[in-house]
Tab-separated table of C-alpha atoms and ligand atoms in Angstrom:
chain	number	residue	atom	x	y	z
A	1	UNK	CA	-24.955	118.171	20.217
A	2	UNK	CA	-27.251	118.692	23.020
A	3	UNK	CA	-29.553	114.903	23.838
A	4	UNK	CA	-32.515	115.749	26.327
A	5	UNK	CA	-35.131	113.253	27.923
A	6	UNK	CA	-37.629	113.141	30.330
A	7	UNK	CA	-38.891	110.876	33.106
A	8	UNK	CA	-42.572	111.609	33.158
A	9	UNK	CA	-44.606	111.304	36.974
A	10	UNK	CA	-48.676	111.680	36.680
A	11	UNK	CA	-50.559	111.098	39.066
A	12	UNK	CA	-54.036	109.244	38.037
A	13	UNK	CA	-57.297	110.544	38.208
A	14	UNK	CA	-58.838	107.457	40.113
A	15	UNK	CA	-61.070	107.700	42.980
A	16	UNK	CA	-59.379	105.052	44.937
A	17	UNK	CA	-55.180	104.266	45.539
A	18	UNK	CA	-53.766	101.444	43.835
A	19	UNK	CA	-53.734	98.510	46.161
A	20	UNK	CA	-56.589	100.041	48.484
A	21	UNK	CA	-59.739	101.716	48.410
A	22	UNK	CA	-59.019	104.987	50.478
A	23	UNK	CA	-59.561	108.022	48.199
A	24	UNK	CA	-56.946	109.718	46.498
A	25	UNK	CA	-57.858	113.071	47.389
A	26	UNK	CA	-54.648	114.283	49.082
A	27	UNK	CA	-54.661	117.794	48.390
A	28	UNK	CA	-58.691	118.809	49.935
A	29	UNK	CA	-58.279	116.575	52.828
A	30	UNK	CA	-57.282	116.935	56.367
A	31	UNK	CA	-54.289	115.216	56.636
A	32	UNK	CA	-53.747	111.845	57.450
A	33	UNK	CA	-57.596	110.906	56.748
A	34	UNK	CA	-57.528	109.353	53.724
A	35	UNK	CA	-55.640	106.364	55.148
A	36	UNK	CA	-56.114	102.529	56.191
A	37	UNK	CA	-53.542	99.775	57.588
A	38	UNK	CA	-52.886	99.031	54.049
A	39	UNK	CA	-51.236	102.637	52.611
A	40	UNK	CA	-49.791	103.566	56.076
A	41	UNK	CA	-48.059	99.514	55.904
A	42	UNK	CA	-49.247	98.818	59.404
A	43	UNK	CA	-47.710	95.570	60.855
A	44	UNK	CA	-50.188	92.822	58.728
A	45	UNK	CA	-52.186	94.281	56.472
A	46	UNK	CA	-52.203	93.001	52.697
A	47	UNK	CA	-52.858	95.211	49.745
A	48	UNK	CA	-55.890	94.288	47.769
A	49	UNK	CA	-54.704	93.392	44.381
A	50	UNK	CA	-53.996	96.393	41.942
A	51	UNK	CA	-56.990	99.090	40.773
A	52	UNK	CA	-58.661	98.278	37.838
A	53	UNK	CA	-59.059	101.956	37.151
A	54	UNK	CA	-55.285	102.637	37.573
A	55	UNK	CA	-55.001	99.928	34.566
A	56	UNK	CA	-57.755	101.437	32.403
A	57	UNK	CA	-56.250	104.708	32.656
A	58	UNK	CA	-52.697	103.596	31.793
A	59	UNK	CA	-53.669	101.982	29.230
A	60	UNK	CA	-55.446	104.671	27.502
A	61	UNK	CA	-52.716	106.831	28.084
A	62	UNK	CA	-49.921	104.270	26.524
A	63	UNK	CA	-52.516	104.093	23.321
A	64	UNK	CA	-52.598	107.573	23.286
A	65	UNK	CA	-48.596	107.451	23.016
A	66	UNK	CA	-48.606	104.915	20.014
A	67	UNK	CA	-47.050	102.473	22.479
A	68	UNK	CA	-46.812	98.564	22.409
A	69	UNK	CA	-48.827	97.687	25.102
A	70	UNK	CA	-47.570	94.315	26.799
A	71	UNK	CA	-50.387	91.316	27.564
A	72	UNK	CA	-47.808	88.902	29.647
A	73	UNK	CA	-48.252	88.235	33.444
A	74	UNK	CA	-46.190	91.774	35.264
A	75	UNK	CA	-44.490	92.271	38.623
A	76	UNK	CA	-44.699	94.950	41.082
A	77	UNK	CA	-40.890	95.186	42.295
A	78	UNK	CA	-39.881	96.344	45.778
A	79	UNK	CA	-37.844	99.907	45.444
A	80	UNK	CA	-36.016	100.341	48.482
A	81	UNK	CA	-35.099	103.584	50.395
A	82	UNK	CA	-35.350	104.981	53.329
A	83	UNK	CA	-37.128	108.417	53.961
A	84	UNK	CA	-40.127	109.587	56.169
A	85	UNK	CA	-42.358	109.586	53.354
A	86	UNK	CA	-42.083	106.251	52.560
A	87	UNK	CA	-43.854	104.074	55.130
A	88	UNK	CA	-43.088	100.718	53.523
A	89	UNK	CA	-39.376	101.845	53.605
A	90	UNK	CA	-39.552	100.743	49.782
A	91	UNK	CA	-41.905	101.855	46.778
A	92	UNK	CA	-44.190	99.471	44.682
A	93	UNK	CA	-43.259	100.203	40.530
A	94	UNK	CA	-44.476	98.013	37.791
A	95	UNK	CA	-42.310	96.231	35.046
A	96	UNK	CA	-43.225	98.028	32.205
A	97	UNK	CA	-46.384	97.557	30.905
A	98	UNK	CA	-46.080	99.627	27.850
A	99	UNK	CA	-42.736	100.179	25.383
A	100	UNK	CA	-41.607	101.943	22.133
A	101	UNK	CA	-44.083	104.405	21.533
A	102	UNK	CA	-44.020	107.542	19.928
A	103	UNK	CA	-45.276	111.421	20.172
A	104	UNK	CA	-44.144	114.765	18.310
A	105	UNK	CA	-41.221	112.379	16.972
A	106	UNK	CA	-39.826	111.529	20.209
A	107	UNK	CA	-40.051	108.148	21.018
A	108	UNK	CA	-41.191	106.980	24.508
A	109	UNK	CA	-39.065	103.746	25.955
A	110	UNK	CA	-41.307	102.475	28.523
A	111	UNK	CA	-44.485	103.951	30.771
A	112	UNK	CA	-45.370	101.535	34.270
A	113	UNK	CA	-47.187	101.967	36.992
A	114	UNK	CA	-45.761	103.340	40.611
A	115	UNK	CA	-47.397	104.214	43.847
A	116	UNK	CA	-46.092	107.748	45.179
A	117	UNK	CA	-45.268	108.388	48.612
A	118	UNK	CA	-46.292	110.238	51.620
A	119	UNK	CA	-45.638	114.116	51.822
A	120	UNK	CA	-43.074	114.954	54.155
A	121	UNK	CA	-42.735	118.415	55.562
A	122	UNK	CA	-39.351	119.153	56.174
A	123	UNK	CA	-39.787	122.523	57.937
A	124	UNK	CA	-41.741	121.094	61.159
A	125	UNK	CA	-41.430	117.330	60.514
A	126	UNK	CA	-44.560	116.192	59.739
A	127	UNK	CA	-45.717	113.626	56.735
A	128	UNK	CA	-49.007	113.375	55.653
A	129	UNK	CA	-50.046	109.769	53.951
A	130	UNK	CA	-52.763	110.911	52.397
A	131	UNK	CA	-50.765	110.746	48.882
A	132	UNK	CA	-49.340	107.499	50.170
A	133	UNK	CA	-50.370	104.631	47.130
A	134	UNK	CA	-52.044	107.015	44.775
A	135	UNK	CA	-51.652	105.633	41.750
A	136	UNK	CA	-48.783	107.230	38.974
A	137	UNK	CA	-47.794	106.464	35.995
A	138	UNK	CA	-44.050	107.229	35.015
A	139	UNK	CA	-43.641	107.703	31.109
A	140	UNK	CA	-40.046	107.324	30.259
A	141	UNK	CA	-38.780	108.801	26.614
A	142	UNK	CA	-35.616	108.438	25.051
A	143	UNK	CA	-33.224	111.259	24.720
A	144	UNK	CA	-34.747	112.525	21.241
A	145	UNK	CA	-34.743	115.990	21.686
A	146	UNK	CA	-31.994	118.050	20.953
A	147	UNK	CA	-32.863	121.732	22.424
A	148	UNK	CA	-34.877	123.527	24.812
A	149	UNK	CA	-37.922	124.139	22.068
A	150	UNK	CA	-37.962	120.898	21.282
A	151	UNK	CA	-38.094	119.877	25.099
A	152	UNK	CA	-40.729	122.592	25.406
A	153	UNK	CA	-42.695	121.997	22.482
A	154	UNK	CA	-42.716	117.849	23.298
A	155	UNK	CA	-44.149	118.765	27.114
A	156	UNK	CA	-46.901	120.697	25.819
A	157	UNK	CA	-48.513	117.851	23.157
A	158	UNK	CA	-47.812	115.329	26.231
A	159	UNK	CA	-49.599	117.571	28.467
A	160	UNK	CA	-52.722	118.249	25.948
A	161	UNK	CA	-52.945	114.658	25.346
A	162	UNK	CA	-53.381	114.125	28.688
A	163	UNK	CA	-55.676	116.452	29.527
A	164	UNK	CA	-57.685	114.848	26.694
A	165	UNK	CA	-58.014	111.807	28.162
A	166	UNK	CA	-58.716	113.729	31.803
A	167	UNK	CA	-56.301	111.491	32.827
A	168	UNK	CA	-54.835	114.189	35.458
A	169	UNK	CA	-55.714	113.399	39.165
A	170	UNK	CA	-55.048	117.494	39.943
A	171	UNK	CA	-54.979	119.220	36.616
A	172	UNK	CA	-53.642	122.594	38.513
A	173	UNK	CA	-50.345	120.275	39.794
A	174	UNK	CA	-50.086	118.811	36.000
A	175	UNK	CA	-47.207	116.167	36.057
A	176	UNK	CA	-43.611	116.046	38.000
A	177	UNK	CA	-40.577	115.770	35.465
A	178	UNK	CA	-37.209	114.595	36.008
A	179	UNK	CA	-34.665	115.904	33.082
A	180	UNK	CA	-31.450	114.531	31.749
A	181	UNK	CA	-29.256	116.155	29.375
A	182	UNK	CA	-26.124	115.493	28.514
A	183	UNK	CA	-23.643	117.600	25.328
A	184	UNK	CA	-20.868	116.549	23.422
A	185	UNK	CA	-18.191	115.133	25.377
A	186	UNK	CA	-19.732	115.117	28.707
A	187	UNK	CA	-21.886	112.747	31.012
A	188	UNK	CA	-25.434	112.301	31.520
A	189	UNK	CA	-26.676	114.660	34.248
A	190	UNK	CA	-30.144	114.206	35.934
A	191	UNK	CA	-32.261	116.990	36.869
A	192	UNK	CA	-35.062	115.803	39.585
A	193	UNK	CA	-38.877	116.689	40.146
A	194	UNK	CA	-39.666	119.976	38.269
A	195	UNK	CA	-42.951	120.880	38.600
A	196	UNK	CA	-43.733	123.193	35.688
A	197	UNK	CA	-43.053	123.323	31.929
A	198	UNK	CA	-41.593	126.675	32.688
A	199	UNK	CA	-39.483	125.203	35.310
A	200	UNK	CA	-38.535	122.895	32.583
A	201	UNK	CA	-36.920	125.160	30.034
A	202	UNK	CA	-35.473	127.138	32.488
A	203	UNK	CA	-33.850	124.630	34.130
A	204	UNK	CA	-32.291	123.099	30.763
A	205	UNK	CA	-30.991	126.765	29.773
A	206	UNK	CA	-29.200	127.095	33.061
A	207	UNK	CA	-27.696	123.405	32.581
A	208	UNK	CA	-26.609	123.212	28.864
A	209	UNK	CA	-24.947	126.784	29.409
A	210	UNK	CA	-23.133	125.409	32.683
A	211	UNK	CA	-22.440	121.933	30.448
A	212	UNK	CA	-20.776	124.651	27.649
A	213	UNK	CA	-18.679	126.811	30.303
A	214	UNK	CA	-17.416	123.884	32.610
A	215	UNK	CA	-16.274	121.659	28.741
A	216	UNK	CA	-15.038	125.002	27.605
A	217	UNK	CA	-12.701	125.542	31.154
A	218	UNK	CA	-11.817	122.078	30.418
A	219	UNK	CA	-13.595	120.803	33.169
A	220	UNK	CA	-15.440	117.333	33.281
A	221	UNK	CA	-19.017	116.736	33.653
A	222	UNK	CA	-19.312	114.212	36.099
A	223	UNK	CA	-22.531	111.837	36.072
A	224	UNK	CA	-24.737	113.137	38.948
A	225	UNK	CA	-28.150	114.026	39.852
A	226	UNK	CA	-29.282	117.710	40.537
A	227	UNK	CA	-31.638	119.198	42.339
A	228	UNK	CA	-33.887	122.567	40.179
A	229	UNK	CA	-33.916	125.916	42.771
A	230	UNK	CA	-36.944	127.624	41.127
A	231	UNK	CA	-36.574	130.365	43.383
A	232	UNK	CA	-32.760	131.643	42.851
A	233	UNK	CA	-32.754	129.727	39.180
A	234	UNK	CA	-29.959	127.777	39.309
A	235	UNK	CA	-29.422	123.545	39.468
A	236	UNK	CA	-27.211	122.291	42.341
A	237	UNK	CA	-25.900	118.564	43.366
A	238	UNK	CA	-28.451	116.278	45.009
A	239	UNK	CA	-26.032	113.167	44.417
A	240	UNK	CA	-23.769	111.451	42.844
A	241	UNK	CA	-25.681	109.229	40.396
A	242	UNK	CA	-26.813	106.001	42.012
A	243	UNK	CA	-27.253	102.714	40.365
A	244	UNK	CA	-30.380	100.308	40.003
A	245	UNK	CA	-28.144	98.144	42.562
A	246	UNK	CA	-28.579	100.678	45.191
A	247	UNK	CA	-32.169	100.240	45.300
A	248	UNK	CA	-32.047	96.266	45.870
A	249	UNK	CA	-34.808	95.782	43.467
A	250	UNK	CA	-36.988	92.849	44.404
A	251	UNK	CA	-40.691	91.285	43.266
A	252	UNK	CA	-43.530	92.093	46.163
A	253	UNK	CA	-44.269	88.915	46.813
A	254	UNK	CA	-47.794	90.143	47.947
A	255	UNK	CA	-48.825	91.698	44.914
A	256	UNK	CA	-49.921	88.781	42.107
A	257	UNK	CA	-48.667	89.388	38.730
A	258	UNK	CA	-51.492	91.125	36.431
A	259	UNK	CA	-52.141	91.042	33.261
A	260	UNK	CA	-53.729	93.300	30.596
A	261	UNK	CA	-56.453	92.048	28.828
A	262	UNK	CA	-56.022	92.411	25.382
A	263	UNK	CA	-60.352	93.106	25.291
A	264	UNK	CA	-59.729	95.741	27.468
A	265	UNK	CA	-57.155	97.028	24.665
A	266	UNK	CA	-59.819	96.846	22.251
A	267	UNK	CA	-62.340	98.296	24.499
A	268	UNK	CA	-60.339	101.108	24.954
A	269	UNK	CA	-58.625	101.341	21.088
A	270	UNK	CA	-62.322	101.858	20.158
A	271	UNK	CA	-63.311	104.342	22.722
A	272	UNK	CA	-60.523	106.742	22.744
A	273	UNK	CA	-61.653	110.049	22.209
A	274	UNK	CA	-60.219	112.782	19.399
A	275	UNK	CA	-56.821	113.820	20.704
A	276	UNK	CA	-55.205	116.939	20.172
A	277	UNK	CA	-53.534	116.033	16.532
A	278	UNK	CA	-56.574	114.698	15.332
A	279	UNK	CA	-58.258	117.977	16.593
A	280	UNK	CA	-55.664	119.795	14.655
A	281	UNK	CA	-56.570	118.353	11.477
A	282	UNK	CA	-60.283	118.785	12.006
A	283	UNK	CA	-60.309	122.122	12.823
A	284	UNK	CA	-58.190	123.404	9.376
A	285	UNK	CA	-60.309	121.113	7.742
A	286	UNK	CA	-63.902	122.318	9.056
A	287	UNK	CA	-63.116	125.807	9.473
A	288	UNK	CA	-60.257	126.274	6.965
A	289	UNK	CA	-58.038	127.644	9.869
A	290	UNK	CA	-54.066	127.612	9.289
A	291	UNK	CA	-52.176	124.846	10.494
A	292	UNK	CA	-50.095	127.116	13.489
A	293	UNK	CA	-53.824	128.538	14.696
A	294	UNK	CA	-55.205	125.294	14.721
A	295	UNK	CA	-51.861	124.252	16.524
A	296	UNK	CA	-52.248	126.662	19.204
A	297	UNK	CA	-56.104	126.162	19.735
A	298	UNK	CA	-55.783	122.338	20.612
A	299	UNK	CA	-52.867	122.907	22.613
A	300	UNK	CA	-55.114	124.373	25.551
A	301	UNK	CA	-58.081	121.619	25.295
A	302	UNK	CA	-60.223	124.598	27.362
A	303	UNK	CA	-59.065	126.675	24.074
A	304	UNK	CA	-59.687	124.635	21.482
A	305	UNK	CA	-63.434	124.142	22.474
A	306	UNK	CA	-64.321	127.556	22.999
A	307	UNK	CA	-63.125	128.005	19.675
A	308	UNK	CA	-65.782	125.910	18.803
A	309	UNK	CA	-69.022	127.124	20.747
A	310	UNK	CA	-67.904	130.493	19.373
A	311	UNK	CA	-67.609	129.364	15.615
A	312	UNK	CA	-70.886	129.178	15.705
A	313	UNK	CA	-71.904	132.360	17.504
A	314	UNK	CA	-69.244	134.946	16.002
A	315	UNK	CA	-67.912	133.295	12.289
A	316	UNK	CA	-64.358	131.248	12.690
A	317	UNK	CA	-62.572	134.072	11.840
A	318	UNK	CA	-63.699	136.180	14.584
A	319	UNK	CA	-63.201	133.279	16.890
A	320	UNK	CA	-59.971	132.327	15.893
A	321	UNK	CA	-58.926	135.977	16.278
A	322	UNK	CA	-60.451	136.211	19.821
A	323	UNK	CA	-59.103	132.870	20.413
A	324	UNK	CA	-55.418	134.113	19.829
A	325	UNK	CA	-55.964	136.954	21.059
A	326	UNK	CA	-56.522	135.104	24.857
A	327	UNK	CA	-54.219	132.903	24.110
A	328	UNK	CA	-51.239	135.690	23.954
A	329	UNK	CA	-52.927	137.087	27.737
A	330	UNK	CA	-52.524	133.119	29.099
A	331	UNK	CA	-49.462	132.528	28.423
A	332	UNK	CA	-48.362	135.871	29.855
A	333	UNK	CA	-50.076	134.433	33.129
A	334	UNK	CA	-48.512	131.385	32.717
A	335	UNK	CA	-52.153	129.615	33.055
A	336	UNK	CA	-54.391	127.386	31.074
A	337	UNK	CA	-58.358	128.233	30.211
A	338	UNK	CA	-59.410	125.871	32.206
A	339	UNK	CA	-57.818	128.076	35.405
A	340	UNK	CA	-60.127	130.813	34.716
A	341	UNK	CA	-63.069	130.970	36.390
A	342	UNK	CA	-66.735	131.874	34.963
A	343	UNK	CA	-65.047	131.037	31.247
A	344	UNK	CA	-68.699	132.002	30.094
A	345	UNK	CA	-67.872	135.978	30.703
A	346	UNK	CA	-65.805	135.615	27.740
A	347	UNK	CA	-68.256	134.324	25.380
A	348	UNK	CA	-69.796	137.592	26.213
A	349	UNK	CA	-67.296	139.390	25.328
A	350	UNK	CA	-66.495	137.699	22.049
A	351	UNK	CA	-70.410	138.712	21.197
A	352	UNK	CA	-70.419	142.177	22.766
A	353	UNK	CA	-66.892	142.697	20.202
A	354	UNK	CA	-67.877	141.079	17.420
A	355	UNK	CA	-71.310	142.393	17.314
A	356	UNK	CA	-70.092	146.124	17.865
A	357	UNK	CA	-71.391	147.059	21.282
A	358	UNK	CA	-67.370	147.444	22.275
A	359	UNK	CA	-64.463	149.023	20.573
A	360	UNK	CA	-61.281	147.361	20.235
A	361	UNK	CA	-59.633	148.785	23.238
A	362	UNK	CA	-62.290	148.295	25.872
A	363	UNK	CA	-62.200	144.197	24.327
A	364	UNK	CA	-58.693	143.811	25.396
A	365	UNK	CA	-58.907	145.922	28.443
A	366	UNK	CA	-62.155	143.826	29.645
A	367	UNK	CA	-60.437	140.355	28.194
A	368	UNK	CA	-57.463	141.378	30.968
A	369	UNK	CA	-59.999	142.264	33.609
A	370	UNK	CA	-61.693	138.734	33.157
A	371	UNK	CA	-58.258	136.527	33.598
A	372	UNK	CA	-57.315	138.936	36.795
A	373	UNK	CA	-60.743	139.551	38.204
A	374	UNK	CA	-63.315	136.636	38.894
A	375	UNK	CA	-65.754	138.955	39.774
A	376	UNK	CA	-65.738	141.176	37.103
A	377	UNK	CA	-68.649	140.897	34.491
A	378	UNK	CA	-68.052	142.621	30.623
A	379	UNK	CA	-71.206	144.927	30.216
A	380	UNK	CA	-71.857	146.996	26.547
A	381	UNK	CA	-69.807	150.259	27.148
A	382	UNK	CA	-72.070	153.498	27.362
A	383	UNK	CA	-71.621	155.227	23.957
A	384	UNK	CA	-71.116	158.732	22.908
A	385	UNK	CA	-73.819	160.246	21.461
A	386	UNK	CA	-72.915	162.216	17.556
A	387	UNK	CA	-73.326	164.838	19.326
A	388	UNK	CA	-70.891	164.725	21.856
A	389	UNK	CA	-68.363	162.937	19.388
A	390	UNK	CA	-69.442	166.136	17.090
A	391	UNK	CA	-68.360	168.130	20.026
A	392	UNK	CA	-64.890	166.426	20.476
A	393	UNK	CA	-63.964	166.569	16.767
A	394	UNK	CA	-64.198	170.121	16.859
A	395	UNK	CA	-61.860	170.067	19.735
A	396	UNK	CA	-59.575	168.103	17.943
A	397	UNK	CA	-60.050	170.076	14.411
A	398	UNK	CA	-59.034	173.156	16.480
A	399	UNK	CA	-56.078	171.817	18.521
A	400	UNK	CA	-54.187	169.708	15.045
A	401	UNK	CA	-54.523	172.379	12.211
A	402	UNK	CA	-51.010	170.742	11.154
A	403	UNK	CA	-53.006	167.400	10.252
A	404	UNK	CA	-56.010	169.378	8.747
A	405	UNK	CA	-54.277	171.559	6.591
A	406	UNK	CA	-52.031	168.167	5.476
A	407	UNK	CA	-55.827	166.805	4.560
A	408	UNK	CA	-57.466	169.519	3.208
A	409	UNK	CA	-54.100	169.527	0.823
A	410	UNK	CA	-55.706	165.789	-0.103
A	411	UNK	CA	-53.702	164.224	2.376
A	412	UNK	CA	-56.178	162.059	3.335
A	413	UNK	CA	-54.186	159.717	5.544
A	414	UNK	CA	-54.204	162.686	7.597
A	415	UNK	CA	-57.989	161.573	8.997
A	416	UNK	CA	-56.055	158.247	10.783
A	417	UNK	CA	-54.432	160.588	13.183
A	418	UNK	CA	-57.029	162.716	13.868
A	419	UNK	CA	-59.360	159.451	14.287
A	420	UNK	CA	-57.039	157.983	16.927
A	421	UNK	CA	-56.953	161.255	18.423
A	422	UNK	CA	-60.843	161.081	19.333
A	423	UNK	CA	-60.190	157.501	20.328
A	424	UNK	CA	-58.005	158.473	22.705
A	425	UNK	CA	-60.052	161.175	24.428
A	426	UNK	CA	-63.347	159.208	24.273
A	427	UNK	CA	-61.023	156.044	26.313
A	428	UNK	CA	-62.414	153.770	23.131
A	429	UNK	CA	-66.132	155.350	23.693
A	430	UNK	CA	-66.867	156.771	20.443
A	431	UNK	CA	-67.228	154.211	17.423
A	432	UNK	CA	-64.753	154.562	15.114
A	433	UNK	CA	-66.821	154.338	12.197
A	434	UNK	CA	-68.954	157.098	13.568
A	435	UNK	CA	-65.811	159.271	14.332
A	436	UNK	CA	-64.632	159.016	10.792
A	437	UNK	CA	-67.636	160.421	9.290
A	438	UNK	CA	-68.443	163.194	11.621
A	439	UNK	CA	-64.853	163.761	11.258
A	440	UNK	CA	-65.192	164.012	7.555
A	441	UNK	CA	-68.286	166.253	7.676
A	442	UNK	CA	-66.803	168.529	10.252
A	443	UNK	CA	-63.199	168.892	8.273
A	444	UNK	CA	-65.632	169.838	5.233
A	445	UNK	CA	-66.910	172.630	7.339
A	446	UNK	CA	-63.495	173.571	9.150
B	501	ZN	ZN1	-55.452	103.079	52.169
C-alpha cells in the first residue's frame, strides 16, 4: 500500500512581513530594498510583535480546512541552521495554531505560522532579503492518500480553496510542497520543495516506481530526504533524514506568546466567503449542471465565475460547454484563467459562437489564439455569400459522384460527407446550415 502526505508552504498575501513592516513584495522589487535592521537581524534590533494580518489570514485559511483552531498563549521557536539565506542563522515557526482538520477526506495534522528566508543565488553568490520574514503558513496533512490521483486531486481543492480566500501572496508561484511517501515494507522518504502540482505527480510516479524496483531487488529503502530534478525527472539524495534534535529547537525569547482571539474566530466564521464545495453544490443546484462539470468549473475560481457572467448572456448549457471546452485548452498549457490576459476576449467569443456569427472551427481555432496571443482580438468571420457556397457545392457535386449517387439511391447520410467537404474548403466560412440546404437544392438539380 502506497501512504502519501504533504507539507504545505504558502506564502501570505499581507502587505507587511511578520515581525516588521517592510513590504512583502519580493518578487517586483530591486533587491535588497524591501529591508530594515529587523528582517536583515542587524546587531540590536527587536521584531515588532507578530502581524495581525498574518493571523487573520491563517485563521481563515485553518477554518477553511475544518480545523480546530487553538485560543491558548503560542510560541515562536528558534529553528536553527546555518545557510546564506538565513540571516538570523535560525528561522522563527509557530507552535501550531491550528490541528485535526479535514479536506477531500484527508485530514490535516497541524497548520503554524513560519517566516521564510532570504533567496540565495547559488550561481554568483548573492542573497536577496527581500523574502526574508514574509509571512508563511505551513499546512501539514497526514499520510491519507494512497496514490498519485488522490495526491493530485487533494492539491487541486487545497489550491482552489485558497485562491478563494485570495490568500496567495503570488498566485503565479502558488505554494511550495514537500512530499513523503513511503510503500509496504519500506521507510518514509521525503521529497523537498516542489513547486508545481505537476511537479508533484511526477515526482511521486518516479518515487513509488523506484520504492517497487529497489523492494523488488531486495533492496532497503532507507529513511532520507530527496531532492525533485524537474529538469532530467528524476529524485536524488539531499540527506539522510535529520531529526527535530538537529535543529536545537528553542522559544524566541523576543517574540511574546500570542493568542487568537476567539472574536476574531467568530468574526471570521461569519465572514468566510462561498468556497469551492459550496460553489459546487450551488451551481448543480441553480443551473442543474452535473456534479463532474460543476466539479471542474470551481476548481479554477477564474472558471467557475465566468461560468457565471456567461449563464446569463449565452444559456448554462452553452456556457458550461464553452466552459469545458477552455478548460481542456488550460490544462494543456498547464495554466489557470486567471493567467490569461484580457479574459473579456472570451466572453466575446462565447457570444460571437453561440449567437452564430462563427462556426465551430473558427471558435476553437480563435479560443487557442486567445490563450497564446494577448494581442489577438476574436472578430465575426466574413461569411460566404449563397452564392459563392452555391458555387462550391457544385464543385463538390462534380468532384464526389460516389457520395451523390449513394444519396440520390436515398442514402441520405451521404449529405454529412459532402457537408464537411464544403466545410473544409470554405476553412469553417460557410454556415453549415446554409450548406446543407443549398446542398440539398443543388443535389435535386445534379
Ligand atoms: Zn523588515
Amino acid at each position: 500500500m502506497v501512504r502519501i502526505g504533504f507539507e504545505i508552504h504558502v506564502q501570505l498575501k499581507t502587505d507587511s512581513k511578520l515581525f516588521c513592516s517592510c513590504s512583502t513584495r519580493f518578487l517586483d522589487a530591486e533587491p535588497n530594498t524591501n529591508v530594515c535592521p529587523v528582517c536583515t537581524a542587524q546587531p540590536g534590533s527587536k521584531p515588532e510583535g507578530i502581524n495581525e494580518e498574518v493571523l487573520r489570514k491563517a485563521v481563515q485559511v485553518a477554518l477553511a480546512l475544518n480545523c480546530k483552531i487553538k485560543t491558548e498563549p503560542l510560541r515562536f521557536l528558534r529553528k536553527h541552521y546555518f545557510y546564506p539565506d538565513l540571516p538570523n542563522n535560525y528561522q522563527r515557526t509557530s507552535e501550531p495554531f491550528a490541528v485535526e482538520g479535514e479536506l477531500n477526506g484527508v485530514r490535516i495534522r497541524e497548520i503554524h505560522i513560519e517566516e521564510d528566508p532570504g533567496r540565495y543565488e547559488l550561481r554568483d553568490g548573492t542573497v536577496d532579503y527581500n523574502r526574508a520574514g514574509v509571512p508563511l503558513i505551513e499546512i501539514v496533512t497526514e499520510p491519507d492518500m494512497h496514490s498519485v490521483e488522490e495526491a493530485r486531486e487533494f492539491l487541486k481543492h487545497l489550491r482552489a480553496v485558497l485562491d478563494y480566500l485570495d490568500v496567495i501572496l503570488y498566485p503565479q508561484i502558488g505554494f511550495r510542497v514537500d512530499a513523503n511517501v513511503s510503500i509496504e515494507g519500506g521507510e518514509r522518504v521525503e521529497i523537498k520543495n516542489i513547486n508545481t502540482i505537476h511537479g508533484v505527480v511526477k515526482a511521486l510516479r518516479y518515487e513509488i516506481s523506484r520504492h517497487k524496483r529497489m523492494l523488488q531487488m531486495g533492496k532497503e529503502i532507507k529513511r532520507e530526504t530527496r531532492h525533485w530534478d524537474e529538469v532530467r525527472g528524476v529524485t536524488v539524495t539531499l540527506r539522510e533524514k535529520e531529526t527535530a534534535e538537529d535543529y536545537r529547537y528553542m522559544v524566541d525569547p523576543d517574540i511574546p506568546p500570542y493568542h487568537i482571539d476567539p472574536a476574531l474566530i467568530e468574526e471570521l466564521r461569519a465572514k468566510m466567503p462561498e468556497l469551492p464545495f459550496q460553489k459546487k453544490e450551488r451551481l448543480m443546484e441553480q443551473y442543474g449542471i452535473d456534479e463532474s462539470t460543476a466539479w471542474t468549473l470551481v476548481l479554477d475560481k477564474e472558471l467557475g465565475n465566468l461560468f457565471e457572467a456567461l449563464a446569463k448572456s449565452v444559456g448554462a448549457k452553452n456556457a458550461a460547454s464553452f466552459c469545458t471546452n477552455l478548460r481542456g485548452e488550460l490544462n494543456y498549457r498547464g495554466i489557470y484563467l486567471s493567467e490569461v490576459p484580457r479574459r473579456e476576449r472570451l466572453e466575446k467569443l462565447a457570444k460571437l459562437y453561440f449567437s452564430g456569427q462563427i462556426t465551430k472551427p473558427v471558435y476553437i481555432e480563435y479560443m487557442r489564439k486567445i490563450l497564446d496571443d494577448p494581442s489577438f482580438e476574436p472578430q465575426a468571420q466574413e461569411q460566404l455569400s449563397d452564392d459563392e457556397i452555391r458555387e462550391i457545392a457544385r464543385q463538390i457535386i462534380e468532384g464526389n459522384a460516389a457520395a451523390v449517387s449513394d444519396y440520390k439511391r436515398g442514402e441520405k447520410k451521404a449529405i454529412n460527407y459532402l457537408v464537411g467537404q464544403i466545410v473544409a474548403r470554405t476553412k469553417g466560412r460557410a454556415d453549415p446550415k446554409r450548406a446543407i440546404q443549398i446542398l440539398r437544392e443543388e443535389l435535386e438539380r445534379a
